mmCIF file of C-alpha atoms in Angstrom:
data_model
loop_
_atom_site.group_PDB
_atom_site.id
_atom_site.type_symbol
_atom_site.label_atom_id
_atom_site.label_comp_id
_atom_site.label_asym_id
_atom_site.label_seq_id
_atom_site.Cartn_x
_atom_site.Cartn_y
_atom_site.Cartn_z
ATOM 1 C CA MET A 16 26.996 105.267 109.880
ATOM 2 C CA SER A 17 27.747 108.479 107.935
ATOM 3 C CA LEU A 18 30.414 108.651 105.200
ATOM 4 C CA VAL A 19 32.659 110.673 107.503
ATOM 5 C CA ASP A 20 32.308 108.112 110.225
ATOM 6 C CA GLU A 21 32.959 105.324 107.832
ATOM 7 C CA LEU A 22 36.081 107.106 106.610
ATOM 8 C CA LYS A 23 37.416 107.632 110.161
ATOM 9 C CA SER A 24 36.803 103.926 110.830
ATOM 10 C CA ALA A 25 38.397 102.664 107.636
ATOM 11 C CA VAL A 26 41.404 104.978 107.557
ATOM 12 C CA THR A 27 43.435 104.930 110.783
ATOM 13 C CA PRO A 28 45.840 107.622 111.616
ATOM 14 C CA ARG A 29 48.674 105.122 111.233
ATOM 15 C CA ALA A 30 47.496 104.144 107.734
ATOM 16 C CA ALA A 31 47.217 107.898 106.769
ATOM 17 C CA LEU A 32 50.742 108.542 107.938
ATOM 18 C CA LEU A 33 52.047 105.476 105.937
ATOM 19 C CA VAL A 34 50.278 106.770 102.822
ATOM 20 C CA LEU A 35 51.814 110.204 103.319
ATOM 21 C CA GLY A 36 55.168 108.505 103.812
ATOM 22 C CA VAL A 37 54.737 106.640 100.467
ATOM 23 C CA LEU A 38 53.895 109.915 98.769
ATOM 24 C CA ALA A 39 57.108 111.555 100.168
ATOM 25 C CA LEU A 40 59.163 108.598 98.998
ATOM 26 C CA GLN A 41 57.631 109.041 95.508
ATOM 27 C CA LEU A 42 58.429 112.756 95.304
ATOM 28 C CA LEU A 43 61.963 112.046 96.704
ATOM 29 C CA PHE A 44 62.422 109.292 94.046
ATOM 30 C CA ILE A 45 61.611 111.827 91.241
ATOM 31 C CA THR A 46 63.784 114.593 92.792
ATOM 32 C CA SER A 47 66.773 112.327 93.352
ATOM 33 C CA TYR A 48 66.831 110.548 89.827
ATOM 34 C CA VAL A 49 65.996 113.629 87.878
ATOM 35 C CA GLY A 50 68.342 115.863 90.030
ATOM 36 C CA ALA A 51 71.233 113.493 89.576
ATOM 37 C CA LEU A 52 70.825 112.490 85.967
ATOM 38 C CA HIS A 53 69.067 115.253 84.004
ATOM 39 C CA HIS A 54 72.307 117.227 83.135
ATOM 40 C CA PRO A 55 75.439 115.043 83.424
ATOM 41 C CA GLU A 56 78.691 116.859 82.802
ATOM 42 C CA PRO A 57 82.308 116.071 83.812
ATOM 43 C CA ARG A 58 83.607 117.723 86.931
ATOM 44 C CA ASP A 59 87.156 117.569 88.290
ATOM 45 C CA VAL A 60 87.805 114.168 86.388
ATOM 46 C CA PRO A 61 91.331 113.021 87.563
ATOM 47 C CA PHE A 62 93.398 113.308 84.460
ATOM 48 C CA GLY A 63 97.130 112.760 83.570
ATOM 49 C CA VAL A 64 99.366 114.797 81.274
ATOM 50 C CA VAL A 65 102.552 113.202 79.828
ATOM 51 C CA ALA A 66 104.513 115.920 77.983
ATOM 52 C CA PRO A 67 107.953 117.424 77.736
ATOM 53 C CA PRO A 68 108.916 119.520 80.759
ATOM 54 C CA ARG A 69 108.851 122.741 78.738
ATOM 55 C CA VAL A 70 105.210 122.304 77.813
ATOM 56 C CA SER A 71 103.729 120.111 80.634
ATOM 57 C CA ALA A 72 103.192 122.877 83.087
ATOM 58 C CA SER A 73 101.423 125.214 80.751
ATOM 59 C CA LEU A 74 99.191 122.393 79.343
ATOM 60 C CA VAL A 75 98.196 121.320 82.916
ATOM 61 C CA GLU A 76 97.345 124.969 83.633
ATOM 62 C CA GLN A 77 95.350 125.230 80.443
ATOM 63 C CA LEU A 78 93.362 122.130 81.135
ATOM 64 C CA ASP A 79 92.726 123.209 84.798
ATOM 65 C CA ARG A 80 91.198 126.486 83.462
ATOM 66 C CA LEU A 81 88.630 124.932 80.999
ATOM 67 C CA PRO A 82 85.197 126.409 81.606
ATOM 68 C CA GLY A 83 83.147 124.420 84.080
ATOM 69 C CA ALA A 84 86.382 122.724 85.399
ATOM 70 C CA PRO A 85 85.677 119.366 83.739
ATOM 71 C CA LEU A 86 89.248 118.080 84.419
ATOM 72 C CA ASP A 87 91.572 117.817 87.480
ATOM 73 C CA PRO A 88 94.885 117.520 85.636
ATOM 74 C CA ARG A 89 98.169 116.483 86.978
ATOM 75 C CA THR A 90 101.715 115.662 85.463
ATOM 76 C CA VAL A 91 102.518 112.078 84.959
ATOM 77 C CA PRO A 92 106.143 111.137 84.187
ATOM 78 C CA ASP A 93 105.559 108.711 81.253
ATOM 79 C CA GLU A 94 103.084 106.682 79.253
ATOM 80 C CA ALA A 95 103.652 103.509 81.279
ATOM 81 C CA THR A 96 102.869 105.259 84.567
ATOM 82 C CA ALA A 97 99.825 106.784 83.101
ATOM 83 C CA ARG A 98 98.514 103.367 82.006
ATOM 84 C CA ASP A 99 99.173 101.882 85.401
ATOM 85 C CA GLN A 100 97.419 104.815 87.156
ATOM 86 C CA ILE A 101 94.419 104.245 84.910
ATOM 87 C CA LEU A 102 94.316 100.506 85.645
ATOM 88 C CA ASN A 103 94.768 101.354 89.299
ATOM 89 C CA ARG A 104 91.754 103.768 88.919
ATOM 90 C CA ASP A 105 93.797 106.761 90.216
ATOM 91 C CA ILE A 106 93.050 108.675 87.095
ATOM 92 C CA ASP A 107 90.285 108.289 84.406
ATOM 93 C CA GLY A 108 92.399 109.294 81.418
ATOM 94 C CA ALA A 109 95.718 110.714 80.190
ATOM 95 C CA LEU A 110 96.968 112.760 77.253
ATOM 96 C CA ILE A 111 100.319 111.632 75.889
ATOM 97 C CA VAL A 112 101.833 114.552 74.001
ATOM 98 C CA ASP A 113 104.118 113.664 70.978
ATOM 99 C CA PRO A 114 106.897 116.202 70.904
ATOM 100 C CA THR A 115 108.018 115.175 67.363
ATOM 101 C CA GLY A 116 104.629 115.243 65.692
ATOM 102 C CA ARG A 117 101.190 116.876 65.739
ATOM 103 C CA THR A 118 99.099 113.842 66.879
ATOM 104 C CA ASP A 119 98.842 113.087 70.472
ATOM 105 C CA THR A 120 97.403 110.013 72.309
ATOM 106 C CA LEU A 121 94.490 110.042 74.623
ATOM 107 C CA LEU A 122 94.320 107.120 77.025
ATOM 108 C CA VAL A 123 90.802 106.179 78.391
ATOM 109 C CA ALA A 124 89.119 103.352 80.118
ATOM 110 C CA SER A 125 85.594 102.741 78.880
ATOM 111 C CA GLY A 126 85.223 99.917 81.398
ATOM 112 C CA GLY A 127 84.800 102.532 83.982
ATOM 113 C CA GLY A 128 81.970 104.066 82.002
ATOM 114 C CA THR A 129 81.628 104.683 78.263
ATOM 115 C CA VAL A 130 79.914 107.996 78.779
ATOM 116 C CA LEU A 131 82.938 109.435 80.639
ATOM 117 C CA SER A 132 85.503 108.175 78.137
ATOM 118 C CA SER A 133 83.418 109.740 75.296
ATOM 119 C CA ALA A 134 83.223 112.997 77.181
ATOM 120 C CA LEU A 135 87.027 113.024 77.622
ATOM 121 C CA GLU A 136 87.565 112.347 73.910
ATOM 122 C CA THR A 137 85.248 115.331 73.088
ATOM 123 C CA ILE A 138 86.936 117.715 75.539
ATOM 124 C CA LEU A 139 90.543 116.829 74.428
ATOM 125 C CA THR A 140 89.654 116.867 70.656
ATOM 126 C CA ARG A 141 88.525 120.473 71.214
ATOM 127 C CA VAL A 142 91.509 121.443 73.141
ATOM 128 C CA GLU A 143 93.923 119.945 70.706
ATOM 129 C CA ALA A 144 92.098 121.694 67.832
ATOM 130 C CA THR A 145 92.972 125.073 69.353
ATOM 131 C CA GLN A 146 96.600 124.088 69.031
ATOM 132 C CA GLN A 147 96.238 122.816 65.478
ATOM 133 C CA ARG A 148 96.874 119.316 66.814
ATOM 134 C CA THR A 149 94.846 116.027 66.568
ATOM 135 C CA VAL A 150 94.307 113.290 69.067
ATOM 136 C CA ARG A 151 93.932 109.496 68.668
ATOM 137 C CA THR A 152 92.198 107.497 71.433
ATOM 138 C CA VAL A 153 93.512 104.363 72.916
ATOM 139 C CA ASP A 154 91.159 102.439 75.333
ATOM 140 C CA VAL A 155 93.378 100.685 77.878
ATOM 141 C CA ALA A 156 90.468 99.059 79.696
ATOM 142 C CA PRO A 157 87.700 98.549 77.104
ATOM 143 C CA ALA A 158 84.231 97.638 78.059
ATOM 144 C CA SER A 159 82.983 94.385 76.850
ATOM 145 C CA PRO A 160 81.168 94.516 73.444
ATOM 146 C CA GLU A 161 78.269 92.689 75.332
ATOM 147 C CA ASP A 162 78.251 95.439 78.016
ATOM 148 C CA PHE A 163 76.394 98.286 76.389
ATOM 149 C CA ASP A 164 77.525 101.698 77.856
ATOM 150 C CA GLY A 165 79.299 99.745 80.681
ATOM 151 C CA LEU A 166 75.895 99.416 82.526
ATOM 152 C CA SER A 167 75.932 95.633 83.282
ATOM 153 C CA ALA A 168 77.933 96.021 86.519
ATOM 154 C CA PHE A 169 75.374 98.606 87.753
ATOM 155 C CA TYR A 170 72.320 96.526 86.854
ATOM 156 C CA LEU A 171 73.972 93.448 88.537
ATOM 157 C CA VAL A 172 74.474 95.376 91.674
ATOM 158 C CA VAL A 173 71.053 96.929 91.660
ATOM 159 C CA GLY A 174 69.597 93.358 91.414
ATOM 160 C CA TRP A 175 71.672 92.277 94.326
ATOM 161 C CA CYS A 176 70.491 95.228 96.388
ATOM 162 C CA VAL A 177 66.843 94.720 95.572
ATOM 163 C CA GLY A 178 67.187 91.030 96.558
ATOM 164 C CA GLY A 179 68.652 92.015 99.794
ATOM 165 C CA TYR A 180 66.071 94.421 101.057
ATOM 166 C CA ILE A 181 63.147 92.407 99.743
ATOM 167 C CA CYS A 182 64.376 89.308 101.579
ATOM 168 C CA ALA A 183 64.714 91.301 104.809
ATOM 169 C CA ALA A 184 61.322 92.951 104.289
ATOM 170 C CA ILE A 185 59.665 89.444 103.764
ATOM 171 C CA LEU A 186 61.280 88.148 106.884
ATOM 172 C CA ALA A 187 59.830 91.143 108.866
ATOM 173 C CA ILE A 188 56.367 91.032 107.322
ATOM 174 C CA SER A 189 56.057 87.211 107.908
ATOM 175 C CA ALA A 190 57.337 87.178 111.447
ATOM 176 C CA GLY A 191 57.525 90.576 112.978
ATOM 177 C CA SER A 192 59.537 93.773 112.363
ATOM 178 C CA ARG A 193 61.803 93.074 115.382
ATOM 179 C CA PRO A 194 63.023 89.561 116.187
ATOM 180 C CA ALA A 195 61.441 88.329 119.412
ATOM 181 C CA ASN A 196 64.837 87.412 120.908
ATOM 182 C CA PRO A 197 68.466 87.129 119.904
ATOM 183 C CA GLN A 198 67.915 83.512 118.914
ATOM 184 C CA ARG A 199 65.397 84.583 116.340
ATOM 185 C CA ALA A 200 67.698 87.475 115.195
ATOM 186 C CA ILE A 201 70.421 84.955 114.576
ATOM 187 C CA ILE A 202 68.022 82.738 112.579
ATOM 188 C CA ARG A 203 66.972 85.687 110.456
ATOM 189 C CA LEU A 204 70.572 86.676 109.863
ATOM 190 C CA GLY A 205 71.418 83.047 109.070
ATOM 191 C CA VAL A 206 68.585 82.861 106.520
ATOM 192 C CA LEU A 207 69.794 86.185 104.960
ATOM 193 C CA ALA A 208 73.407 84.873 104.794
ATOM 194 C CA LEU A 209 72.353 81.730 102.944
ATOM 195 C CA TYR A 210 70.030 83.765 100.547
ATOM 196 C CA SER A 211 73.019 86.149 99.973
ATOM 197 C CA VAL A 212 75.277 83.338 99.032
ATOM 198 C CA LEU A 213 72.738 82.032 96.545
ATOM 199 C CA GLY A 214 71.905 85.421 95.189
ATOM 200 C CA GLY A 215 75.527 86.360 94.817
ATOM 201 C CA LEU A 216 76.219 83.132 92.927
ATOM 202 C CA GLY A 217 73.252 83.487 90.679
ATOM 203 C CA GLY A 218 74.025 86.993 89.617
ATOM 204 C CA ALA A 219 77.635 86.262 88.905
ATOM 205 C CA VAL A 220 76.753 83.229 86.748
ATOM 206 C CA ILE A 221 74.047 85.099 84.836
ATOM 207 C CA VAL A 222 76.242 88.140 83.820
ATOM 208 C CA GLY A 223 79.215 85.920 83.294
ATOM 209 C CA PRO A 224 78.941 82.432 81.803
ATOM 210 C CA ILE A 225 75.299 82.718 80.736
ATOM 211 C CA LEU A 226 75.042 86.162 79.192
ATOM 212 C CA GLY A 227 78.766 87.121 78.735
ATOM 213 C CA ALA A 228 77.980 90.648 79.749
ATOM 214 C CA LEU A 229 80.776 90.951 82.206
ATOM 215 C CA PRO A 230 84.392 89.555 82.056
ATOM 216 C CA GLY A 231 86.324 88.923 85.166
ATOM 217 C CA SER A 232 86.408 86.232 87.837
ATOM 218 C CA VAL A 233 82.984 84.645 88.546
ATOM 219 C CA ALA A 234 84.313 83.613 92.019
ATOM 220 C CA ALA A 235 85.246 87.335 92.795
ATOM 221 C CA LEU A 236 81.915 88.581 91.542
ATOM 222 C CA TRP A 237 80.184 85.793 93.619
ATOM 223 C CA GLY A 238 82.063 86.998 96.718
ATOM 224 C CA LEU A 239 81.084 90.638 95.980
ATOM 225 C CA GLY A 240 77.445 89.731 95.434
ATOM 226 C CA THR A 241 77.251 87.813 98.638
ATOM 227 C CA LEU A 242 78.553 90.827 100.557
ATOM 228 C CA VAL A 243 76.304 93.326 98.624
ATOM 229 C CA VAL A 244 73.097 91.342 99.349
ATOM 230 C CA PHE A 245 73.982 90.597 102.947
ATOM 231 C CA ALA A 246 75.010 94.252 103.605
ATOM 232 C CA VAL A 247 71.681 95.647 102.261
ATOM 233 C CA GLY A 248 69.642 92.989 103.867
ATOM 234 C CA ALA A 249 71.276 93.474 107.311
ATOM 235 C CA ALA A 250 70.819 97.186 107.072
ATOM 236 C CA THR A 251 67.164 96.645 106.293
ATOM 237 C CA LEU A 252 66.634 94.283 109.168
ATOM 238 C CA ALA A 253 68.220 96.828 111.403
ATOM 239 C CA LEU A 254 66.018 99.633 110.273
ATOM 240 C CA GLN A 255 62.965 97.485 110.749
ATOM 241 C CA ALA A 256 64.060 96.364 114.147
ATOM 242 C CA VAL A 257 64.473 100.149 115.171
ATOM 243 C CA PHE A 258 61.585 101.806 113.315
ATOM 244 C CA GLY A 259 59.080 98.914 112.669
ATOM 245 C CA ILE A 260 57.460 98.735 109.288
ATOM 246 C CA VAL A 261 58.603 102.281 108.559
ATOM 247 C CA GLY A 262 62.144 100.775 108.310
ATOM 248 C CA ILE A 263 61.209 99.277 104.942
ATOM 249 C CA GLY A 264 60.575 102.678 103.621
ATOM 250 C CA LEU A 265 63.799 103.986 105.103
ATOM 251 C CA ALA A 266 65.726 101.213 103.369
ATOM 252 C CA ILE A 267 64.133 102.099 100.104
ATOM 253 C CA LEU A 268 65.124 105.717 100.796
ATOM 254 C CA LEU A 269 68.748 104.839 101.338
ATOM 255 C CA ILE A 270 69.138 102.125 98.782
ATOM 256 C CA VAL A 271 66.848 103.048 95.878
ATOM 257 C CA ILE A 272 66.251 106.810 96.130
ATOM 258 C CA ALA A 273 69.639 107.936 97.308
ATOM 259 C CA GLY A 274 71.804 104.898 96.378
ATOM 260 C CA ASN A 275 70.913 104.109 92.801
ATOM 261 C CA PRO A 276 71.188 107.516 91.153
ATOM 262 C CA SER A 277 74.433 108.223 92.852
ATOM 263 C CA ALA A 278 76.042 104.898 92.135
ATOM 264 C CA GLY A 279 77.873 105.955 89.085
ATOM 265 C CA GLY A 280 75.956 103.553 86.914
ATOM 266 C CA ALA A 281 74.397 105.414 84.085
ATOM 267 C CA PHE A 282 76.953 108.234 84.610
ATOM 268 C CA PRO A 283 80.214 107.656 86.333
ATOM 269 C CA LEU A 284 80.774 109.632 89.528
ATOM 270 C CA PRO A 285 82.699 112.493 88.003
ATOM 271 C CA MET A 286 79.717 113.372 85.867
ATOM 272 C CA LEU A 287 77.186 113.564 88.708
ATOM 273 C CA PRO A 288 76.344 116.775 90.642
ATOM 274 C CA PRO A 289 78.388 117.244 93.842
ATOM 275 C CA PHE A 290 75.795 116.020 96.342
ATOM 276 C CA TRP A 291 75.336 112.632 94.502
ATOM 277 C CA ASN A 292 79.033 112.409 93.779
ATOM 278 C CA ALA A 293 79.712 112.772 97.436
ATOM 279 C CA ILE A 294 77.160 110.156 98.884
ATOM 280 C CA GLY A 295 77.488 107.610 96.103
ATOM 281 C CA PRO A 296 80.691 105.824 97.318
ATOM 282 C CA ALA A 297 79.359 105.550 100.954
ATOM 283 C CA LEU A 298 76.120 103.697 99.892
ATOM 284 C CA PRO A 299 75.915 100.005 98.845
ATOM 285 C CA PRO A 300 74.876 100.522 95.279
ATOM 286 C CA GLY A 301 77.862 102.892 94.642
ATOM 287 C CA ALA A 302 80.382 100.792 96.462
ATOM 288 C CA GLY A 303 79.108 97.627 94.773
ATOM 289 C CA THR A 304 79.149 99.096 91.247
ATOM 290 C CA TRP A 305 82.690 100.503 91.734
ATOM 291 C CA ALA A 306 83.933 97.031 92.969
ATOM 292 C CA ALA A 307 82.171 95.123 90.151
ATOM 293 C CA ARG A 308 83.755 97.269 87.553
ATOM 294 C CA SER A 309 87.167 96.857 89.252
ATOM 295 C CA ILE A 310 86.742 93.081 89.127
ATOM 296 C CA ALA A 311 85.589 93.107 85.428
ATOM 297 C CA TYR A 312 87.965 95.630 83.831
ATOM 298 C CA PHE A 313 90.626 96.830 86.213
ATOM 299 C CA LYS A 314 92.185 93.485 87.447
ATOM 300 C CA GLY A 315 90.540 93.939 90.882
ATOM 301 C CA ASN A 316 92.512 97.182 91.616
ATOM 302 C CA ASP A 317 91.189 99.875 94.112
ATOM 303 C CA MET A 318 88.448 97.837 95.762
ATOM 304 C CA THR A 319 89.574 98.285 99.446
ATOM 305 C CA GLY A 320 87.506 101.324 100.083
ATOM 306 C CA SER A 321 84.314 99.740 98.470
ATOM 307 C CA MET A 322 84.731 96.532 100.365
ATOM 308 C CA LEU A 323 85.191 98.366 103.713
ATOM 309 C CA VAL A 324 82.057 100.349 102.953
ATOM 310 C CA LEU A 325 79.940 97.182 102.347
ATOM 311 C CA SER A 326 81.456 95.477 105.275
ATOM 312 C CA ALA A 327 80.524 98.378 107.547
ATOM 313 C CA TRP A 328 76.927 98.259 106.405
ATOM 314 C CA ALA A 329 76.923 94.381 106.928
ATOM 315 C CA VAL A 330 78.501 94.676 110.457
ATOM 316 C CA VAL A 331 76.500 97.662 111.742
ATOM 317 C CA GLY A 332 73.208 96.158 110.410
ATOM 318 C CA THR A 333 74.016 92.794 112.051
ATOM 319 C CA VAL A 334 74.952 94.407 115.528
ATOM 320 C CA VAL A 335 71.856 96.725 115.517
ATOM 321 C CA THR A 336 69.635 93.744 114.687
ATOM 322 C CA LEU A 337 71.029 91.644 117.495
ATOM 323 C CA VAL A 338 70.997 94.504 120.003
ATOM 324 C CA MET A 339 67.426 95.446 119.238
ATOM 325 C CA SER A 340 66.352 91.757 119.594
ATOM 326 C CA SER A 341 67.735 91.612 123.116
ATOM 327 C CA LEU A 342 65.738 94.672 124.291
ATOM 328 C CA LYS A 343 62.483 94.145 126.269
ATOM 329 C CA ARG A 344 59.428 95.298 124.364
ATOM 330 C CA LYS A 345 57.344 98.195 125.583
ATOM 331 C CA PRO A 346 53.627 97.588 126.017
ATOM 332 C CA GLY A 347 51.724 98.539 122.930
ATOM 333 C CA THR A 348 54.408 97.775 120.301
ATOM 334 C CA GLU A 349 53.188 96.753 116.956
ATOM 335 C CA PRO A 350 51.355 93.480 117.066
ATOM 336 C CA ILE A 351 53.193 91.989 114.037
ATOM 337 C CA ALA A 352 56.316 91.769 116.274
ATOM 338 C CA GLU A 353 54.807 88.709 118.002
ATOM 339 C CA GLU A 354 56.290 85.511 116.497
ATOM 340 C CA LEU A 355 55.291 82.034 116.472
ATOM 341 C CA GLY A 356 56.392 80.391 119.598
ATOM 342 C CA THR A 357 57.402 83.603 121.327
ATOM 343 C CA PRO A 358 57.267 83.089 125.107
ATOM 344 C CA GLY A 359 54.130 84.889 126.432
ATOM 345 C CA GLY A 360 52.918 85.550 122.967
ATOM 346 C CA ALA A 361 49.954 84.024 121.185
ATOM 347 C CA PRO A 362 50.786 81.824 118.304
ATOM 348 C CA LEU A 363 50.322 83.276 114.730
ATOM 349 C CA ARG A 364 47.244 81.947 112.909
#
């Protein structure tokens, strides 16, 4: 047999397509991570201004016209309201103007991302200097000393996401991309649910009591972790049920390539380019990171949107998996879809 014939025999068209798919994922990985993270800068950061009426309007206008539009300023009636809005995650910082002196106060929340709070301090220091004023910074929701750059919440959620899609991928590789029937689908989802509970608990305990990296309720983090793992796993099961083994690659595309750089982990959402800023909150890594930081540093405020996003991924993934398992197979579907004990199918060996 010639080398060409041997090559044709060894490399099937399906294998070649899968290799090309992996190459595409590799290039997309590089494009997404470098595109999102190579030049972070604040854009339209929600920002409050507390100042006497005679100066607040002009100050808001001045901040709104800064080059590159780093801030989205708005007037806030008083310092207490500004603090509440920061803790409710409505704004990321606020400037409190002292009408009797020349030193103003900048409120920030490094728990939402130390890079962003540092950027706000730099911007406002420059602005104040043009008015021959100085600024002192007060951190109203400080990141834990054990949480370097506020990254622990992001890494925790990444770990949960990885566990979710790997668990789903293993279930498919070991017993078929699409469950043989609804009963098998329920079993897979049940296994995934149990795995999610254990994975959520393990992550919460590691970052909390064991490492002390994140403050906040261990029970709340456990619940969040369970939902994150199950949402990602259910979505992966659904993609595999629809697209076969290619579904694993699509899960990686959504969760790792698109989701991780847009999650607001290394750089909070206002510092990401518009595309990544827009998609991040709708994907599990972004929704999970936002919720984890809310639990750790913001008294659990402003989590409804993130929890709805994660719940939607979990529900849609579950429904699609169940629906696909109830459909009859077409002749010639991929052989790995046959499962042990499947009626009419040969037992796995």
